[in-house]
JSON list of C-alpha atoms in Angstrom, two decimals:
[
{"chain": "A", "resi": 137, "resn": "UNK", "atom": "CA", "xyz": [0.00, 6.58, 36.98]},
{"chain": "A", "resi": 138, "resn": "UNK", "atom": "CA", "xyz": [3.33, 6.85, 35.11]},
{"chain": "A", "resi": 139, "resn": "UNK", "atom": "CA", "xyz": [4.74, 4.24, 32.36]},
{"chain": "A", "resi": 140, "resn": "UNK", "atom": "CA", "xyz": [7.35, 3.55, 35.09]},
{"chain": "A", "resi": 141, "resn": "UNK", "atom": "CA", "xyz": [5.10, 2.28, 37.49]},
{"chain": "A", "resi": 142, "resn": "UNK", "atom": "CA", "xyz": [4.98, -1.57, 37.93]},
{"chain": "A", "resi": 143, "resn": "UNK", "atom": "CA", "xyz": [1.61, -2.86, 36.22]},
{"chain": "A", "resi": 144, "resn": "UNK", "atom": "CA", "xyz": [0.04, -5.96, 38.27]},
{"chain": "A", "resi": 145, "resn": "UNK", "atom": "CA", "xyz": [-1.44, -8.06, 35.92]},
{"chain": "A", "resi": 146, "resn": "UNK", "atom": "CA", "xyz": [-5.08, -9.74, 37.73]},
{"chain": "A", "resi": 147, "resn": "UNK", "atom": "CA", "xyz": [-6.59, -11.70, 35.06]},
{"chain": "A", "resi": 148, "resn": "UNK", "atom": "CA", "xyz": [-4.55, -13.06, 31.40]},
{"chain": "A", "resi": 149, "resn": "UNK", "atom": "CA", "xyz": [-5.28, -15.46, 29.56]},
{"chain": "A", "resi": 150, "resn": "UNK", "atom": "CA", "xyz": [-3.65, -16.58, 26.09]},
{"chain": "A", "resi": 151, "resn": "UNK", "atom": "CA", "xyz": [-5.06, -19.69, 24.20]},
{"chain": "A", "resi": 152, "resn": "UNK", "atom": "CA", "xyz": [-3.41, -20.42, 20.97]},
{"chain": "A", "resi": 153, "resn": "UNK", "atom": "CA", "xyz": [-5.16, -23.39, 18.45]},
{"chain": "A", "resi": 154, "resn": "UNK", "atom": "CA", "xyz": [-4.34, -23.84, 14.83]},
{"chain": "A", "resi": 155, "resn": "UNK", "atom": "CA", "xyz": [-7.68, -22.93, 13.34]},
{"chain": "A", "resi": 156, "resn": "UNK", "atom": "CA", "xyz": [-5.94, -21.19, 10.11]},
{"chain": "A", "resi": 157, "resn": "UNK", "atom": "CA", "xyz": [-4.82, -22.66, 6.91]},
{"chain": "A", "resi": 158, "resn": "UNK", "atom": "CA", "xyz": [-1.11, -22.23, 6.42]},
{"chain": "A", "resi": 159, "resn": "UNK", "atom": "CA", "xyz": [-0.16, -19.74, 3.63]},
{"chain": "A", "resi": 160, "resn": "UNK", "atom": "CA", "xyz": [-4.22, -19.63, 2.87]},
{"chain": "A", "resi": 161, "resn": "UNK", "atom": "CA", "xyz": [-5.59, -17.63, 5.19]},
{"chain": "A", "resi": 162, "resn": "UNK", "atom": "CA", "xyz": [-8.61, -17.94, 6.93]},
{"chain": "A", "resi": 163, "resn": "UNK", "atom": "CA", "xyz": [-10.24, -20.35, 8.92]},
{"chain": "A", "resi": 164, "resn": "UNK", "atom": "CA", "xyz": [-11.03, -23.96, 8.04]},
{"chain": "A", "resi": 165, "resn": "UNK", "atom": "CA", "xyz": [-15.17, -23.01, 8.72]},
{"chain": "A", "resi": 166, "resn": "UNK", "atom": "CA", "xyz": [-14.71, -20.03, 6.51]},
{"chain": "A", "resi": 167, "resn": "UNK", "atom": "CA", "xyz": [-13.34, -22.66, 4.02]},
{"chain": "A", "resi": 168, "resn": "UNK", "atom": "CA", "xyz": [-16.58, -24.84, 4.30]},
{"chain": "A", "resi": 169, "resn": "UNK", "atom": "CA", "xyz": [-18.91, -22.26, 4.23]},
{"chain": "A", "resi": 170, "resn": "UNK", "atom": "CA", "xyz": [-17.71, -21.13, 0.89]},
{"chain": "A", "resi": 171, "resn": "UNK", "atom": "CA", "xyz": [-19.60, -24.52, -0.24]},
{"chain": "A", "resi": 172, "resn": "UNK", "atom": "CA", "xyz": [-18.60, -27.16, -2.90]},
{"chain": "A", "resi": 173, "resn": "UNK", "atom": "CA", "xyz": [-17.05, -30.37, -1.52]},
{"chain": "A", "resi": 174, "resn": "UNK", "atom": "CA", "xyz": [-16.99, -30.54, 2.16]},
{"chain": "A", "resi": 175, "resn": "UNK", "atom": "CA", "xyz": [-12.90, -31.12, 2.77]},
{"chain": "A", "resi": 176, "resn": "UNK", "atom": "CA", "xyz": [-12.33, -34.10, 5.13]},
{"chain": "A", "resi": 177, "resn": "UNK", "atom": "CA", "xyz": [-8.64, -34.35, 5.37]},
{"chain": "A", "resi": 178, "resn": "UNK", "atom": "CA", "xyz": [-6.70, -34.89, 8.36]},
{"chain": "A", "resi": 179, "resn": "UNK", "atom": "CA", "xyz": [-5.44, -31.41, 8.72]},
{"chain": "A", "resi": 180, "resn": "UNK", "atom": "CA", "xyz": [-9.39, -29.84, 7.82]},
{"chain": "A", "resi": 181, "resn": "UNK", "atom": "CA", "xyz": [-10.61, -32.13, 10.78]},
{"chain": "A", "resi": 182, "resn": "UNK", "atom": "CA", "xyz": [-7.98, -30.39, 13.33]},
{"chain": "A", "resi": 183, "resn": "UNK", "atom": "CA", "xyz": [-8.56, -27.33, 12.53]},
{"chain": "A", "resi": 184, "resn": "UNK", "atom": "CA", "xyz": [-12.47, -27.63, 12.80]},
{"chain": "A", "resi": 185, "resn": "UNK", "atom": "CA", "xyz": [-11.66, -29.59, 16.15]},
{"chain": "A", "resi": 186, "resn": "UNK", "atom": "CA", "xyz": [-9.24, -26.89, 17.27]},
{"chain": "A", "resi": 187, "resn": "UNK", "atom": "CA", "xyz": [-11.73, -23.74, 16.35]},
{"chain": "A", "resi": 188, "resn": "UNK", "atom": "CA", "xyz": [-14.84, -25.73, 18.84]},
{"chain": "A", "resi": 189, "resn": "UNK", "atom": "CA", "xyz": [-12.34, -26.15, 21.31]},
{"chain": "A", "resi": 190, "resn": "UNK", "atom": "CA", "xyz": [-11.57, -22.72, 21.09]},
{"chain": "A", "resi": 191, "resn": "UNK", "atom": "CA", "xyz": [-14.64, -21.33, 21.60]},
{"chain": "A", "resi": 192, "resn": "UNK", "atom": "CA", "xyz": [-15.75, -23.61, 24.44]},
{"chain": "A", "resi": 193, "resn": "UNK", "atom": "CA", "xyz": [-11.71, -22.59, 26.37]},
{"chain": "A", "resi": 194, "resn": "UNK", "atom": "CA", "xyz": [-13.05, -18.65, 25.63]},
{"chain": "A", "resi": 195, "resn": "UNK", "atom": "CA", "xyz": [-16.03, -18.96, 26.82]},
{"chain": "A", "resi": 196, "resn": "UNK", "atom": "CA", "xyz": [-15.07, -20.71, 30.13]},
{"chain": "A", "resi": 197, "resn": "UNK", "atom": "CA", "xyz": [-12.70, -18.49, 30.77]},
{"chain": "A", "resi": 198, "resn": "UNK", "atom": "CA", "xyz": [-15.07, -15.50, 30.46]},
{"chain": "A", "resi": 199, "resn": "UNK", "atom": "CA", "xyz": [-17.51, -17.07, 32.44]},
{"chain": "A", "resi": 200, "resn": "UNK", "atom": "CA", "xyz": [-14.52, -18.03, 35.06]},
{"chain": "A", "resi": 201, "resn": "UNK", "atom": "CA", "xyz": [-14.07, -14.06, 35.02]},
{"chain": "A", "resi": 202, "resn": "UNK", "atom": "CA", "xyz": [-18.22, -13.47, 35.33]},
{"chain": "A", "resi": 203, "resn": "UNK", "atom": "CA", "xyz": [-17.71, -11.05, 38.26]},
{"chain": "A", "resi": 204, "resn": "UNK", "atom": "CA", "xyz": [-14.74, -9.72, 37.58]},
{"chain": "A", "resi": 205, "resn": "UNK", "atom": "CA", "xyz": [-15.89, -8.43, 34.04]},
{"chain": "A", "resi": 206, "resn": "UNK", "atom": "CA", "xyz": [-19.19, -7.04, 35.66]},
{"chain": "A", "resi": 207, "resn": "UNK", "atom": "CA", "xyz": [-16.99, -4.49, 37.40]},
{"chain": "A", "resi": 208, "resn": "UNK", "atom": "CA", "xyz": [-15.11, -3.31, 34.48]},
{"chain": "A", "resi": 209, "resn": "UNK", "atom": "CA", "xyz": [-16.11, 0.08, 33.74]},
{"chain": "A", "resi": 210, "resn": "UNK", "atom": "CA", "xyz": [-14.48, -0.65, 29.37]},
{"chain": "A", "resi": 211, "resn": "UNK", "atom": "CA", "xyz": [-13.29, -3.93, 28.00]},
{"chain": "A", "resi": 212, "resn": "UNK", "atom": "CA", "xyz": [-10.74, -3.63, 25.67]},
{"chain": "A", "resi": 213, "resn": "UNK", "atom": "CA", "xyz": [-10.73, -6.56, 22.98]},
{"chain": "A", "resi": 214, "resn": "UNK", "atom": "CA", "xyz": [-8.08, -7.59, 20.38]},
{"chain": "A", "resi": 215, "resn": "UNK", "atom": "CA", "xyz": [-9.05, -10.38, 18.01]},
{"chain": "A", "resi": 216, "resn": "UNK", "atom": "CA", "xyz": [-8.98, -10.74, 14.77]},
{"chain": "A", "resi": 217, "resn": "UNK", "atom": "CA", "xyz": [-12.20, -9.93, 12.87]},
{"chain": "A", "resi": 218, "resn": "UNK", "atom": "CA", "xyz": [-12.96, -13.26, 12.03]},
{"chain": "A", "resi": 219, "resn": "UNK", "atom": "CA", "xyz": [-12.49, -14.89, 15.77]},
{"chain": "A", "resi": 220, "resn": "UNK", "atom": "CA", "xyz": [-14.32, -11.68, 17.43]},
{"chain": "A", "resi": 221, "resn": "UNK", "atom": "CA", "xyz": [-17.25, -13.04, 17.65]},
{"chain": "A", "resi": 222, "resn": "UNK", "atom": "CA", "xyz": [-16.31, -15.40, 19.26]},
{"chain": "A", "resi": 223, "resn": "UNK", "atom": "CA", "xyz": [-16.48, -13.24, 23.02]},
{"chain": "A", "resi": 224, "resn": "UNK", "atom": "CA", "xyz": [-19.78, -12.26, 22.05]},
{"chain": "A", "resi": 225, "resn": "UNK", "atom": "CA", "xyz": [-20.86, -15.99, 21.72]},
{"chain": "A", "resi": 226, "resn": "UNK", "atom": "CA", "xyz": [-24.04, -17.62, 23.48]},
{"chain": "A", "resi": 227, "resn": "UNK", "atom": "CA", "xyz": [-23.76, -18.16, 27.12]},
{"chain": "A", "resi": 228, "resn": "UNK", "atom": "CA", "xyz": [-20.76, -15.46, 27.16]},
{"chain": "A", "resi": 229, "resn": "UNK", "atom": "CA", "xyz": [-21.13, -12.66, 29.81]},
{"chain": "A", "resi": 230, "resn": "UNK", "atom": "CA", "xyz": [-20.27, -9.99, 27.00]},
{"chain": "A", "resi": 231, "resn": "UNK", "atom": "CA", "xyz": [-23.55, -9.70, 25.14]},
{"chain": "A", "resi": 232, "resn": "UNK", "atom": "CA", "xyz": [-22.66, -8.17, 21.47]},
{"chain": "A", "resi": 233, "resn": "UNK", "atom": "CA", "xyz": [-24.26, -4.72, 21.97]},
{"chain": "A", "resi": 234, "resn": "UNK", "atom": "CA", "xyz": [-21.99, -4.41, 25.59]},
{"chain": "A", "resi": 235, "resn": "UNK", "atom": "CA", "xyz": [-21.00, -0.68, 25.33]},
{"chain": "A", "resi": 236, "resn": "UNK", "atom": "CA", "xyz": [-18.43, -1.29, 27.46]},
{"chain": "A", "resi": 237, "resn": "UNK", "atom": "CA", "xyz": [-16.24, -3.30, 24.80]},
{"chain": "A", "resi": 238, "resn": "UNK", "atom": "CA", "xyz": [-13.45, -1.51, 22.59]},
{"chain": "A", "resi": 239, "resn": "UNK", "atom": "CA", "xyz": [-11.31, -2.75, 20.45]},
{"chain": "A", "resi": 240, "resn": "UNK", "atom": "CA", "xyz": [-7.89, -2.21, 20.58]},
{"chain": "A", "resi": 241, "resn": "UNK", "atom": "CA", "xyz": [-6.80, 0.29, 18.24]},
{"chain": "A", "resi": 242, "resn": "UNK", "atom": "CA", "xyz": [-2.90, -0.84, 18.26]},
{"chain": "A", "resi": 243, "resn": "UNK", "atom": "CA", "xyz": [-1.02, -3.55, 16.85]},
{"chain": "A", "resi": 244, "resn": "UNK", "atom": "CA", "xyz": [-0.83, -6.18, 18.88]},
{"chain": "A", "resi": 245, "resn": "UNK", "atom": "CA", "xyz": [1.81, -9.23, 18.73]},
{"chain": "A", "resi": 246, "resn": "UNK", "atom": "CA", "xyz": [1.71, -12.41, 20.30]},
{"chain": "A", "resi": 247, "resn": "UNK", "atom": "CA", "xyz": [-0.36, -12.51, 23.47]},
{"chain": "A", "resi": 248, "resn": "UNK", "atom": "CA", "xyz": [1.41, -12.84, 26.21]},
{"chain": "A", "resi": 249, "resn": "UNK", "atom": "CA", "xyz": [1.16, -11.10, 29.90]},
{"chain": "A", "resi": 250, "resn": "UNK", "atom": "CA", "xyz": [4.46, -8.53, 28.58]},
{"chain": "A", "resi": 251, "resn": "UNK", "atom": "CA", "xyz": [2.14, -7.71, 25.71]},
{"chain": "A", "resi": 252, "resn": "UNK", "atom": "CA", "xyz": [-0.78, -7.57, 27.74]},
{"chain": "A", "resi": 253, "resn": "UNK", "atom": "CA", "xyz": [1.30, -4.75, 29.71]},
{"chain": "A", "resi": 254, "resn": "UNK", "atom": "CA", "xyz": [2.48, -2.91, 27.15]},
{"chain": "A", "resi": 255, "resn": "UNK", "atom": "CA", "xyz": [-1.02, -2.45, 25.49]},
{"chain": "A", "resi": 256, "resn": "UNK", "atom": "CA", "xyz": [-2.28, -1.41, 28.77]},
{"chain": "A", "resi": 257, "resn": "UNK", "atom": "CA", "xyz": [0.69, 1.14, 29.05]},
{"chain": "A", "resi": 258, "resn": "UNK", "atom": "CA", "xyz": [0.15, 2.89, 25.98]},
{"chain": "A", "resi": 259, "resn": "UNK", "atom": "CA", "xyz": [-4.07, 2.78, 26.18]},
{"chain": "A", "resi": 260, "resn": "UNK", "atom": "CA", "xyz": [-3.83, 4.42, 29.73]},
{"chain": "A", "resi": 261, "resn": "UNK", "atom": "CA", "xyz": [-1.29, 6.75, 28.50]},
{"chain": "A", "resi": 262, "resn": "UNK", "atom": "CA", "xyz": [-1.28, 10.22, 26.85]},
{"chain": "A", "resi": 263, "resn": "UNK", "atom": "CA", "xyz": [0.37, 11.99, 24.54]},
{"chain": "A", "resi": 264, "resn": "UNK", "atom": "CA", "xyz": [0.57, 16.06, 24.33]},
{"chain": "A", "resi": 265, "resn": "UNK", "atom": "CA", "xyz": [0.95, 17.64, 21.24]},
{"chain": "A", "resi": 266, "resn": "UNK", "atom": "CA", "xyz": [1.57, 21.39, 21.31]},
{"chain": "A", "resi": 267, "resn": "UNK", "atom": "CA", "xyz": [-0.11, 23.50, 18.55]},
{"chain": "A", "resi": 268, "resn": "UNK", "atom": "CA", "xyz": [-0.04, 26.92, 17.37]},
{"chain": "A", "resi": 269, "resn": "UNK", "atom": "CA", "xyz": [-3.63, 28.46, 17.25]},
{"chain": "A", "resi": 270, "resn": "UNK", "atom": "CA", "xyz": [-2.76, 30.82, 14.36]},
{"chain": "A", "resi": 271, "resn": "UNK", "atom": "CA", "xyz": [-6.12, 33.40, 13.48]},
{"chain": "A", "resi": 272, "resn": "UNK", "atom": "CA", "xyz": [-7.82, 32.32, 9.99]},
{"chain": "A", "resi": 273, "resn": "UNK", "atom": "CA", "xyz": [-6.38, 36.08, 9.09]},
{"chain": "A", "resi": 274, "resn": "UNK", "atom": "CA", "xyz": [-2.77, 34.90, 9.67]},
{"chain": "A", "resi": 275, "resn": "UNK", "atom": "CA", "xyz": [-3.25, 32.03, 7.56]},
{"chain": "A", "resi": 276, "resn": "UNK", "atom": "CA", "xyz": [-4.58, 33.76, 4.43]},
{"chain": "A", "resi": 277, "resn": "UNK", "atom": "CA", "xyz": [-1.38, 36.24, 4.99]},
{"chain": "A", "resi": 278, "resn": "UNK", "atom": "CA", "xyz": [0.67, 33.31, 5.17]},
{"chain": "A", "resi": 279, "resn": "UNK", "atom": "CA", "xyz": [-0.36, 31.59, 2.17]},
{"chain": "A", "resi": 280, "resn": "UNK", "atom": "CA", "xyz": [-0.63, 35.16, 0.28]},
{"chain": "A", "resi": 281, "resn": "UNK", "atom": "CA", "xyz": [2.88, 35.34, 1.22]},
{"chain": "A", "resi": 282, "resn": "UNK", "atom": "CA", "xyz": [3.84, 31.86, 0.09]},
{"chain": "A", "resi": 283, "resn": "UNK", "atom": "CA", "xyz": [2.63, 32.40, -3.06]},
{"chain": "A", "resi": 284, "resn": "UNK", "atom": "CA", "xyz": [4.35, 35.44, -3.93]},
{"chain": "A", "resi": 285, "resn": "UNK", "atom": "CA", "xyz": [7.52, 34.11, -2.75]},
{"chain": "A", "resi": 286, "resn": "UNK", "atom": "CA", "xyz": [6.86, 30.94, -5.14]},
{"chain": "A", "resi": 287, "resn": "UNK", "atom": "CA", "xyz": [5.92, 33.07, -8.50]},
{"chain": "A", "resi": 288, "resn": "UNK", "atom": "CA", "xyz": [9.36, 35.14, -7.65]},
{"chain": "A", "resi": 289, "resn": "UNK", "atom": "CA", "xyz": [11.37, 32.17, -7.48]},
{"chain": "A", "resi": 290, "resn": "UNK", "atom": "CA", "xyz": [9.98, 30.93, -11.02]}
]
C-alpha cells in the first residue's frame, strides 16, 4: 500500500439532519433534558424530529452493513461525542463494549467519500521519525556543557 494507490471505497454513507441549535450549541434533547419549560417551537420540534430520524437512518444503515461489519477486523468511528452513542444504540450490530471500534484520532471535515479517503490514507499510513539514541552519560556531558557555556556568556 502506498498513498498513491487508488483507494476503492465499498461501503459510505453520510447523513446530515439539523439536530443542533444555531450559534447555541448542542442538541435540541440536550436542551430538554436540562429541564424547566419543555420548548415547543417550530424549530425545537424539527430538530427533535430530525435527531429520531437520525438514529433510526444510522441504525438501518448499520444493520444494512450487518455482515459486512462482522468481518472488520477495527472500526474506526468519527462522531461527535454527543451523537456517538448513537452507533452503539439498541438493535445496532456494534454493541458499546465492541473492541473492535476506534475513534478517529484526526480532524475530520465534512463527510463525504474524498474525506472518507483521506482519513483512511493517513490511518493506514506511517510516518518515520529518525532519532538519535544518545547514552544517559552523553546527556549529562551535554547539559554540563550547556551550562558552562551559559554562565560564560552572562
Amino acid at each position: 500500500y502506498s498513498l498513491s494507490t487508488p483507494i476503492t471505497c465499498t461501503h459510505h454513507k453520510s447523513l446530515a439532519r439539523y439536530t443542533t441549535r444555531r450559534k447555541q450549541g448542542g442538541s435540541q434533547a440536550s436542551r430538554d433534558a436540562v429541564g424547566g419549560q419543555y420548548v415547543s417551537s417550530a424549530g425545537a420540534s424539527i430538530r427533535r424530529h430530525n435527531e429520531k430520524k437520525l438514529k433510526e437512518e444510522v441504525l438501518a444503515t448499520l444493520l444494512s452493513w450487518k455482515n459486512v461489519l462482522d468481518d472488520c477486523g477495527r472500526i474506526f468511528v468519527f462522531a461527535p461525542s454527543r451523537n456517538r452513542h448513537i452507533i452503539h444504540q439498541q438493535g445496532s450490530p456494534i454493541p458499546k463494549n465492541d473492541t473492535r471500534v476506534r475513534l478517529v484520532p484526526l480532524s475530520v471535515s465534512r463527510p463525504t467519500t474524498e474525506e472518507a479517503k483521506r482519513v483512511f490514507r493517513l490511518l493506514a499510513s506511517t510516518d518515520t521519525i529518525t532519532v538519535s539514541h544518545a547514552s544517559p552519560a552523553d546527556t549529562v556531558i551535554a547539559e554540563k556543557e550547556k551550562d558552562q557555556n551559559d554562565n560564560e556568556n552572562k
